mmCIF file of N, CA, C and O in Angstrom:
data_model
loop_
_atom_site.group_PDB
_atom_site.id
_atom_site.type_symbol
_atom_site.label_atom_id
_atom_site.label_comp_id
_atom_site.label_asym_id
_atom_site.label_seq_id
_atom_site.Cartn_x
_atom_site.Cartn_y
_atom_site.Cartn_z
ATOM 1 N N MET L 181 47.328 -9.461 -32.573
ATOM 2 C CA MET L 181 46.498 -10.672 -32.282
ATOM 3 C C MET L 181 45.795 -11.174 -33.346
ATOM 4 O O MET L 181 45.422 -10.881 -34.226
ATOM 5 N N LEU L 182 45.846 -12.799 -33.349
ATOM 6 C CA LEU L 182 44.938 -13.365 -34.066
ATOM 7 C C LEU L 182 43.602 -13.336 -34.062
ATOM 8 O O LEU L 182 42.864 -13.332 -32.953
ATOM 9 N N LYS L 183 42.953 -13.055 -35.021
ATOM 10 C CA LYS L 183 41.560 -12.907 -35.140
ATOM 11 C C LYS L 183 40.740 -14.062 -35.123
ATOM 12 O O LYS L 183 40.637 -14.842 -36.174
ATOM 13 N N ASP L 184 40.028 -14.590 -34.316
ATOM 14 C CA ASP L 184 39.459 -15.989 -34.317
ATOM 15 C C ASP L 184 37.761 -15.592 -34.708
ATOM 16 O O ASP L 184 37.601 -14.476 -34.924
ATOM 17 N N ASN L 185 36.966 -16.702 -34.438
ATOM 18 C CA ASN L 185 35.868 -16.632 -34.763
ATOM 19 C C ASN L 185 34.970 -15.603 -33.717
ATOM 20 O O ASN L 185 34.012 -14.857 -34.225
ATOM 21 N N PHE L 186 35.579 -15.592 -32.619
ATOM 22 C CA PHE L 186 34.878 -14.940 -31.697
ATOM 23 C C PHE L 186 34.756 -13.371 -31.916
ATOM 24 O O PHE L 186 33.652 -12.495 -31.786
ATOM 25 N N TYR L 187 35.815 -12.689 -32.535
ATOM 26 C CA TYR L 187 36.026 -11.727 -33.540
ATOM 27 C C TYR L 187 34.960 -11.008 -34.251
ATOM 28 O O TYR L 187 34.680 -10.150 -34.241
ATOM 29 N N TYR L 188 34.670 -12.287 -35.206
ATOM 30 C CA TYR L 188 33.779 -11.526 -36.075
ATOM 31 C C TYR L 188 32.235 -11.582 -35.550
ATOM 32 O O TYR L 188 31.657 -10.873 -36.182
ATOM 33 N N SER L 189 31.905 -12.378 -34.771
ATOM 34 C CA SER L 189 30.791 -12.699 -34.276
ATOM 35 C C SER L 189 30.481 -11.306 -33.388
ATOM 36 O O SER L 189 29.462 -11.112 -33.355
ATOM 37 N N LEU L 190 31.532 -10.852 -32.456
ATOM 38 C CA LEU L 190 31.543 -9.788 -31.677
ATOM 39 C C LEU L 190 31.221 -8.753 -32.824
ATOM 40 O O LEU L 190 30.564 -7.700 -32.313
ATOM 41 N N ARG L 191 32.154 -8.583 -33.620
ATOM 42 C CA ARG L 191 31.763 -7.634 -34.397
ATOM 43 C C ARG L 191 30.587 -7.182 -35.118
ATOM 44 O O ARG L 191 29.989 -6.195 -35.370
ATOM 45 N N GLU L 192 30.016 -8.355 -35.889
ATOM 46 C CA GLU L 192 28.595 -8.676 -36.337
ATOM 47 C C GLU L 192 27.576 -8.089 -35.143
ATOM 48 O O GLU L 192 26.785 -7.171 -35.421
ATOM 49 N N ARG L 193 27.756 -8.668 -33.719
ATOM 50 C CA ARG L 193 26.891 -8.198 -32.691
ATOM 51 C C ARG L 193 26.832 -6.836 -32.246
ATOM 52 O O ARG L 193 26.007 -6.134 -32.296
ATOM 53 N N LEU L 194 27.962 -6.238 -32.441
ATOM 54 C CA LEU L 194 27.983 -4.610 -32.219
ATOM 55 C C LEU L 194 27.552 -3.852 -33.290
ATOM 56 O O LEU L 194 26.813 -3.155 -33.304
ATOM 57 N N SER L 195 27.345 -4.112 -34.872
ATOM 58 C CA SER L 195 26.913 -3.471 -35.769
ATOM 59 C C SER L 195 25.331 -3.799 -35.574
ATOM 60 O O SER L 195 24.760 -2.544 -35.704
ATOM 61 N N PHE L 196 24.726 -5.249 -34.919
ATOM 62 C CA PHE L 196 23.158 -4.746 -34.855
ATOM 63 C C PHE L 196 22.819 -3.976 -33.788
ATOM 64 O O PHE L 196 22.042 -3.248 -33.496
ATOM 65 N N ALA L 197 23.816 -4.078 -32.579
ATOM 66 C CA ALA L 197 23.592 -3.162 -31.367
ATOM 67 C C ALA L 197 23.559 -1.543 -31.749
ATOM 68 O O ALA L 197 22.587 -0.932 -31.338
ATOM 69 N N GLN L 198 24.522 -1.215 -32.491
ATOM 70 C CA GLN L 198 24.599 0.188 -32.988
ATOM 71 C C GLN L 198 23.257 0.478 -34.013
ATOM 72 O O GLN L 198 22.696 1.577 -34.019
ATOM 73 N N GLU L 199 22.501 -0.501 -34.574
ATOM 74 C CA GLU L 199 21.366 -0.125 -35.188
ATOM 75 C C GLU L 199 20.200 0.036 -34.637
ATOM 76 O O GLU L 199 19.432 0.627 -34.736
ATOM 77 N N TYR L 200 20.218 -1.149 -33.627
ATOM 78 C CA TYR L 200 19.116 -1.067 -32.849
ATOM 79 C C TYR L 200 19.174 0.056 -31.731
ATOM 80 O O TYR L 200 18.044 0.851 -31.461
ATOM 81 N N ALA L 201 20.408 0.961 -31.196
ATOM 82 C CA ALA L 201 20.347 1.738 -30.534
ATOM 83 C C ALA L 201 20.032 3.132 -31.401
ATOM 84 O O ALA L 201 19.480 4.097 -31.152
ATOM 85 N N THR L 202 20.094 3.289 -32.778
ATOM 86 C CA THR L 202 19.828 4.349 -33.585
ATOM 87 C C THR L 202 18.283 4.275 -33.886
ATOM 88 O O THR L 202 17.595 5.304 -33.602
ATOM 89 N N ASN L 203 17.741 3.062 -33.944
ATOM 90 C CA ASN L 203 16.307 2.967 -34.076
ATOM 91 C C ASN L 203 15.360 3.242 -32.899
ATOM 92 O O ASN L 203 14.356 3.838 -32.606
ATOM 93 N N CYS L 204 16.154 3.007 -31.667
ATOM 94 C CA CYS L 204 15.483 3.337 -30.252
ATOM 95 C C CYS L 204 15.441 4.875 -30.147
ATOM 96 O O CYS L 204 14.637 5.651 -29.801
ATOM 97 N N ALA L 205 16.667 5.406 -30.112
ATOM 98 C CA ALA L 205 16.950 7.020 -30.520
ATOM 99 C C ALA L 205 15.637 7.477 -31.262
ATOM 100 O O ALA L 205 15.153 8.537 -30.894
ATOM 101 N N ASN L 206 15.588 7.079 -32.600
ATOM 102 C CA ASN L 206 14.684 7.854 -33.838
ATOM 103 C C ASN L 206 13.387 7.510 -32.926
ATOM 104 O O ASN L 206 12.465 8.573 -33.073
ATOM 105 N N ARG L 207 12.921 6.486 -32.285
ATOM 106 C CA ARG L 207 11.457 6.167 -31.867
ATOM 107 C C ARG L 207 11.138 7.019 -30.759
ATOM 108 O O ARG L 207 10.134 7.734 -30.761
ATOM 109 N N LEU L 208 12.058 7.479 -29.938
ATOM 110 C CA LEU L 208 12.239 8.216 -28.737
ATOM 111 C C LEU L 208 11.875 9.469 -29.293
ATOM 112 O O LEU L 208 11.065 10.858 -28.694
ATOM 113 N N ARG L 209 12.503 10.203 -30.624
ATOM 114 C CA ARG L 209 12.328 11.486 -30.974
ATOM 115 C C ARG L 209 11.041 11.345 -31.564
ATOM 116 O O ARG L 209 10.289 12.501 -31.757
ATOM 117 N N GLN L 210 10.501 10.608 -32.267
ATOM 118 C CA GLN L 210 8.861 10.425 -32.616
ATOM 119 C C GLN L 210 8.084 10.679 -31.673
ATOM 120 O O GLN L 210 7.324 11.186 -31.740
ATOM 121 N N ILE L 211 8.296 9.820 -30.311
ATOM 122 C CA ILE L 211 7.499 10.094 -29.526
ATOM 123 C C ILE L 211 7.433 11.302 -28.841
ATOM 124 O O ILE L 211 6.113 12.078 -28.483
ATOM 125 N N GLU L 212 8.640 11.958 -28.788
ATOM 126 C CA GLU L 212 8.740 13.399 -28.370
ATOM 127 C C GLU L 212 7.731 14.501 -29.236
ATOM 128 O O GLU L 212 7.271 15.347 -28.980
ATOM 129 N N ILE L 213 7.767 13.947 -30.780
ATOM 130 C CA ILE L 213 7.053 14.729 -31.502
ATOM 131 C C ILE L 213 5.818 14.865 -31.501
ATOM 132 O O ILE L 213 5.103 15.885 -31.728
ATOM 133 N N ASP L 214 5.593 13.920 -31.153
ATOM 134 C CA ASP L 214 3.881 13.320 -31.130
ATOM 135 C C ASP L 214 3.399 14.111 -29.714
ATOM 136 O O ASP L 214 2.298 14.687 -30.026
ATOM 137 N N LYS L 215 4.167 14.401 -28.669
ATOM 138 C CA LYS L 215 3.792 15.114 -27.564
ATOM 139 C C LYS L 215 3.650 16.118 -27.719
ATOM 140 O O LYS L 215 2.977 17.212 -27.276
ATOM 141 N N LYS L 216 4.744 16.806 -28.857
ATOM 142 C CA LYS L 216 4.402 18.513 -29.008
ATOM 143 C C LYS L 216 3.397 18.625 -29.823
ATOM 144 O O LYS L 216 2.608 19.555 -29.519
ATOM 145 N N GLY L 217 2.890 17.653 -30.688
ATOM 146 C CA GLY L 217 1.599 17.635 -31.491
ATOM 147 C C GLY L 217 0.640 17.884 -30.665
ATOM 148 O O GLY L 217 -0.466 18.723 -30.864
ATOM 149 N N ASP L 218 0.224 16.912 -29.900
ATOM 150 C CA ASP L 218 -0.684 16.745 -28.838
ATOM 151 C C ASP L 218 -0.787 17.895 -27.882
ATOM 152 O O ASP L 218 -1.990 18.495 -27.855
ATOM 153 N N TYR L 219 0.249 18.483 -27.649
ATOM 154 C CA TYR L 219 0.078 19.562 -26.784
ATOM 155 C C TYR L 219 -0.044 20.995 -27.458
ATOM 156 O O TYR L 219 -1.002 21.771 -27.178
ATOM 157 N N GLU L 220 0.157 21.012 -28.814
ATOM 158 C CA GLU L 220 -0.443 22.115 -29.634
ATOM 159 C C GLU L 220 -2.242 21.697 -30.067
ATOM 160 O O GLU L 220 -2.701 22.898 -30.024
ATOM 161 N N PHE L 221 -2.433 20.731 -29.922
ATOM 162 C CA PHE L 221 -3.635 20.636 -30.314
ATOM 163 C C PHE L 221 -4.541 20.723 -29.160
ATOM 164 O O PHE L 221 -5.603 21.212 -29.480
ATOM 165 N N PHE L 222 -4.375 20.119 -27.973
ATOM 166 C CA PHE L 222 -5.060 20.611 -27.000
ATOM 167 C C PHE L 222 -4.810 21.837 -26.281
ATOM 168 O O PHE L 222 -5.268 22.098 -25.092
ATOM 169 N N LYS L 223 -4.140 22.859 -26.481
ATOM 170 C CA LYS L 223 -3.519 24.067 -25.785
ATOM 171 C C LYS L 223 -4.721 24.983 -25.795
ATOM 172 O O LYS L 223 -5.090 25.496 -24.947
ATOM 173 N N GLN L 224 -5.695 24.985 -26.992
ATOM 174 C CA GLN L 224 -6.706 25.462 -27.149
ATOM 175 C C GLN L 224 -8.008 25.123 -26.255
ATOM 176 O O GLN L 224 -8.902 25.570 -25.558
ATOM 177 N N ASN L 225 -8.019 23.551 -26.167
ATOM 178 C CA ASN L 225 -9.214 23.234 -25.417
ATOM 179 C C ASN L 225 -8.805 22.331 -24.191
ATOM 180 O O ASN L 225 -8.561 20.944 -24.209
ATOM 181 N N LYS L 226 -8.651 22.968 -22.789
ATOM 182 C CA LYS L 226 -8.253 22.020 -21.855
ATOM 183 C C LYS L 226 -9.241 21.190 -21.559
ATOM 184 O O LYS L 226 -8.716 20.051 -20.851
ATOM 185 N N PHE L 227 -10.388 21.252 -21.603
ATOM 186 C CA PHE L 227 -11.400 20.256 -21.381
ATOM 187 C C PHE L 227 -11.289 19.065 -21.942
ATOM 188 O O PHE L 227 -11.452 17.923 -21.357
ATOM 189 N N LEU L 228 -11.207 19.215 -23.200
ATOM 190 C CA LEU L 228 -11.002 18.044 -24.260
ATOM 191 C C LEU L 228 -9.677 17.462 -23.783
ATOM 192 O O LEU L 228 -9.755 15.979 -23.592
ATOM 193 N N PHE L 229 -8.811 18.067 -23.529
ATOM 194 C CA PHE L 229 -7.455 17.128 -23.025
ATOM 195 C C PHE L 229 -7.863 16.369 -21.473
ATOM 196 O O PHE L 229 -7.481 14.985 -21.339
ATOM 197 N N ILE L 230 -8.596 17.015 -20.720
ATOM 198 C CA ILE L 230 -8.640 16.504 -19.337
ATOM 199 C C ILE L 230 -9.282 15.034 -19.540
ATOM 200 O O ILE L 230 -9.470 14.342 -18.964
ATOM 201 N N PHE L 231 -10.561 15.385 -20.497
ATOM 202 C CA PHE L 231 -11.458 14.367 -20.822
ATOM 203 C C PHE L 231 -10.752 12.902 -21.621
ATOM 204 O O PHE L 231 -10.959 11.884 -21.371
ATOM 205 N N GLU L 232 -9.890 13.085 -22.411
ATOM 206 C CA GLU L 232 -9.027 12.294 -23.016
ATOM 207 C C GLU L 232 -8.030 11.533 -22.279
ATOM 208 O O GLU L 232 -8.130 10.325 -22.142
ATOM 209 N N GLU L 233 -7.678 12.308 -21.351
ATOM 210 C CA GLU L 233 -6.376 12.112 -20.319
ATOM 211 C C GLU L 233 -7.396 10.779 -19.349
ATOM 212 O O GLU L 233 -6.796 9.741 -19.066
ATOM 213 N N ILE L 234 -8.341 10.987 -18.889
ATOM 214 C CA ILE L 234 -9.339 10.172 -17.630
ATOM 215 C C ILE L 234 -9.755 9.031 -18.827
ATOM 216 O O ILE L 234 -9.559 7.763 -18.056
ATOM 217 N N LEU L 235 -10.237 9.330 -19.770
ATOM 218 C CA LEU L 235 -10.795 8.278 -20.758
ATOM 219 C C LEU L 235 -9.827 7.252 -21.106
ATOM 220 O O LEU L 235 -9.797 5.965 -21.141
ATOM 221 N N ASN L 236 -8.552 7.693 -21.361
ATOM 222 C CA ASN L 236 -7.473 6.738 -21.671
ATOM 223 C C ASN L 236 -6.457 6.448 -20.678
ATOM 224 O O ASN L 236 -5.450 6.226 -20.966
ATOM 225 N N LEU L 237 -7.127 6.664 -19.390
ATOM 226 C CA LEU L 237 -5.896 6.576 -18.401
ATOM 227 C C LEU L 237 -5.256 5.090 -18.309
ATOM 228 O O LEU L 237 -3.875 5.196 -18.396
ATOM 229 N N PRO L 238 -5.977 4.213 -18.592
ATOM 230 C CA PRO L 238 -5.010 2.515 -18.605
ATOM 231 C C PRO L 238 -4.015 2.644 -19.851
ATOM 232 O O PRO L 238 -2.891 2.182 -19.456
ATOM 233 N N LEU L 239 -4.631 2.985 -20.762
ATOM 234 C CA LEU L 239 -3.586 3.018 -22.084
ATOM 235 C C LEU L 239 -2.454 4.043 -21.995
ATOM 236 O O LEU L 239 -1.128 3.642 -22.614
ATOM 237 N N ASN L 240 -2.462 5.127 -21.361
ATOM 238 C CA ASN L 240 -1.564 6.210 -21.171
ATOM 239 C C ASN L 240 -0.513 5.636 -20.233
ATOM 240 O O ASN L 240 0.726 5.761 -20.215
ATOM 241 N N LEU L 241 -0.878 4.990 -19.115
ATOM 242 C CA LEU L 241 -0.080 4.166 -18.037
ATOM 243 C C LEU L 241 0.688 3.035 -18.699
ATOM 244 O O LEU L 241 2.046 2.935 -18.520
ATOM 245 N N ILE L 242 0.275 2.293 -20.009
ATOM 246 C CA ILE L 242 0.856 1.069 -20.740
ATOM 247 C C ILE L 242 1.895 1.833 -21.507
ATOM 248 O O ILE L 242 3.071 1.796 -21.738
ATOM 249 N N LYS L 243 1.448 2.978 -22.565
ATOM 250 C CA LYS L 243 2.353 3.972 -22.809
ATOM 251 C C LYS L 243 3.749 4.646 -22.147
ATOM 252 O O LYS L 243 4.654 4.072 -22.436
ATOM 253 N N SER L 244 3.346 4.700 -21.213
ATOM 254 C CA SER L 244 4.470 5.462 -20.207
ATOM 255 C C SER L 244 5.359 4.379 -19.691
ATOM 256 O O SER L 244 6.409 4.447 -19.568
ATOM 257 N N TYR L 245 4.776 3.406 -19.427
ATOM 258 C CA TYR L 245 5.768 2.103 -18.907
ATOM 259 C C TYR L 245 6.264 1.556 -20.301
ATOM 260 O O TYR L 245 7.687 1.466 -20.084
ATOM 261 N N LYS L 246 6.048 1.355 -21.362
ATOM 262 C CA LYS L 246 6.614 1.062 -22.529
ATOM 263 C C LYS L 246 7.963 2.221 -22.914
ATOM 264 O O LYS L 246 8.814 1.911 -23.470
ATOM 265 N N ILE L 247 7.518 3.428 -22.938
ATOM 266 C CA ILE L 247 8.625 4.348 -23.033
ATOM 267 C C ILE L 247 9.919 4.143 -21.945
ATOM 268 O O ILE L 247 10.820 4.404 -22.553
ATOM 269 N N ALA L 248 9.679 4.066 -20.760
ATOM 270 C CA ALA L 248 10.557 4.023 -19.660
ATOM 271 C C ALA L 248 11.264 2.664 -20.008
ATOM 272 O O ALA L 248 12.509 2.346 -20.021
ATOM 273 N N LYS L 249 10.615 1.463 -20.318
ATOM 274 C CA LYS L 249 11.210 0.449 -20.703
ATOM 275 C C LYS L 249 12.282 0.453 -22.230
ATOM 276 O O LYS L 249 13.618 0.057 -22.047
ATOM 277 N N LEU L 250 11.733 1.467 -22.977
ATOM 278 C CA LEU L 250 12.656 1.757 -24.211
ATOM 279 C C LEU L 250 13.660 2.340 -23.774
ATOM 280 O O LEU L 250 14.895 2.241 -24.230
ATOM 281 N N LYS L 251 13.801 3.575 -22.856
ATOM 282 C CA LYS L 251 14.596 4.384 -22.786
ATOM 283 C C LYS L 251 15.870 3.266 -21.830
ATOM 284 O O LYS L 251 16.783 3.575 -22.277
ATOM 285 N N ILE L 252 15.202 2.585 -20.967
ATOM 286 C CA ILE L 252 16.299 1.517 -19.972
ATOM 287 C C ILE L 252 17.172 0.875 -20.921
ATOM 288 O O ILE L 252 18.072 0.482 -21.022
ATOM 289 N N ASN L 253 16.057 -0.200 -22.209
ATOM 290 C CA ASN L 253 16.925 -0.875 -22.986
ATOM 291 C C ASN L 253 17.830 0.064 -23.937
ATOM 292 O O ASN L 253 19.093 -0.872 -24.179
ATOM 293 N N LEU L 254 17.599 1.286 -24.048
ATOM 294 C CA LEU L 254 18.334 1.839 -24.939
ATOM 295 C C LEU L 254 19.677 2.304 -23.913
ATOM 296 O O LEU L 254 20.980 2.115 -24.819
ATOM 297 N N LYS L 255 19.826 2.571 -22.952
ATOM 298 C CA LYS L 255 20.758 2.692 -21.982
ATOM 299 C C LYS L 255 21.503 1.638 -21.960
ATOM 300 O O LYS L 255 23.079 1.494 -21.981
ATOM 301 N N LYS L 256 21.042 0.477 -21.806
ATOM 302 C CA LYS L 256 21.588 -0.962 -21.780
ATOM 303 C C LYS L 256 22.571 -1.439 -22.865
ATOM 304 O O LYS L 256 23.790 -1.449 -22.892
ATOM 305 N N CYS L 257 21.813 -0.893 -24.016
ATOM 306 C CA CYS L 257 22.287 -1.253 -25.335
ATOM 307 C C CYS L 257 23.735 -0.422 -25.584
ATOM 308 O O CYS L 257 24.281 -0.914 -26.248
ATOM 309 N N LEU L 258 23.545 0.948 -25.149
ATOM 310 C CA LEU L 258 24.653 1.702 -25.392
ATOM 311 C C LEU L 258 26.143 1.468 -24.731
ATOM 312 O O LEU L 258 26.766 1.407 -25.141
ATOM 313 N N ALA L 259 25.460 0.735 -23.265
ATOM 314 C CA ALA L 259 26.441 0.178 -22.212
ATOM 315 C C ALA L 259 27.340 -0.778 -23.129
ATOM 316 O O ALA L 259 28.454 -1.114 -23.021
ATOM 317 N N ASP L 260 26.326 -1.721 -23.639
ATOM 318 C CA ASP L 260 26.665 -3.221 -24.268
ATOM 319 C C ASP L 260 27.793 -2.697 -25.609
ATOM 320 O O ASP L 260 28.763 -3.442 -25.715
ATOM 321 N N ILE L 261 27.232 -1.372 -26.184
ATOM 322 C CA ILE L 261 28.299 -1.198 -27.162
ATOM 323 C C ILE L 261 29.623 -0.785 -27.015
ATOM 324 O O ILE L 261 30.474 -0.971 -27.426
ATOM 325 N N LYS L 262 29.512 0.137 -25.594
ATOM 326 C CA LYS L 262 30.864 0.539 -25.109
ATOM 327 C C LYS L 262 31.690 -0.765 -24.745
ATOM 328 O O LYS L 262 32.766 -0.675 -25.004
ATOM 329 N N VAL L 263 31.155 -1.798 -24.297
ATOM 330 C CA VAL L 263 32.287 -2.955 -23.999
ATOM 331 C C VAL L 263 32.405 -3.552 -25.120
ATOM 332 O O VAL L 263 33.732 -4.087 -24.999
ATOM 333 N N MET L 264 31.504 -3.744 -25.970
ATOM 334 C CA MET L 264 32.187 -4.228 -27.138
ATOM 335 C C MET L 264 33.288 -3.878 -27.973
ATOM 336 O O MET L 264 33.898 -4.237 -28.509
ATOM 337 N N GLN L 265 33.010 -2.421 -27.946
ATOM 338 C CA GLN L 265 34.062 -1.864 -28.709
ATOM 339 C C GLN L 265 35.244 -1.843 -28.050
ATOM 340 O O GLN L 265 36.578 -2.220 -28.536
ATOM 341 N N HIS L 266 35.380 -1.634 -26.695
ATOM 342 C CA HIS L 266 36.639 -1.959 -25.497
ATOM 343 C C HIS L 266 37.176 -3.242 -25.961
ATOM 344 O O HIS L 266 38.214 -3.497 -26.184
ATOM 345 N N GLU L 267 36.478 -4.514 -26.067
ATOM 346 C CA GLU L 267 36.647 -5.910 -26.196
ATOM 347 C C GLU L 267 37.593 -5.981 -27.834
ATOM 348 O O GLU L 267 38.305 -6.536 -27.927
ATOM 349 N N LEU L 268 36.672 -5.045 -28.641
ATOM 350 C CA LEU L 268 37.278 -5.296 -30.024
ATOM 351 C C LEU L 268 38.835 -4.567 -30.296
ATOM 352 O O LEU L 268 39.395 -5.038 -31.130
ATOM 353 N N ASN L 269 38.825 -3.738 -29.232
ATOM 354 C CA ASN L 269 40.052 -2.749 -29.460
ATOM 355 C C ASN L 269 41.455 -3.810 -29.035
ATOM 356 O O ASN L 269 42.600 -3.438 -29.069
ATOM 357 N N TYR L 270 41.244 -4.728 -28.301
ATOM 358 C CA TYR L 270 42.189 -5.720 -28.001
ATOM 359 C C TYR L 270 42.634 -6.543 -29.323
ATOM 360 O O TYR L 270 43.749 -6.917 -29.326
ATOM 361 N N TYR L 271 41.606 -6.832 -29.816
ATOM 362 C CA TYR L 271 42.240 -7.396 -31.289
ATOM 363 C C TYR L 271 43.178 -6.540 -32.134
ATOM 364 O O TYR L 271 43.966 -7.072 -33.405
ATOM 365 N N ASP L 272 42.626 -5.337 -32.099
ATOM 366 C CA ASP L 272 43.346 -4.204 -32.991
ATOM 367 C C ASP L 272 44.655 -3.962 -32.522
ATOM 368 O O ASP L 272 45.905 -4.214 -31.924
#
């Protein structure tokens, strides 16, 4: 099949989407490592953990929202990648 301008723009968009998905996955891994570090730090002093959670409750809620949004964006991006790869297979 003849490759037109759409093929090349779709291929470029696919590479950007794959890079974004990789960055999102790396960010989620970093967040998990931070959680493990916090767990190890607060394991010995539970009072400090409770105090910190109450004090930073609004910030923790915002952080949880951003993490959930990042996970949703990653799932959407992976679905987009799958569709773009399927469309590019028509050209090959």
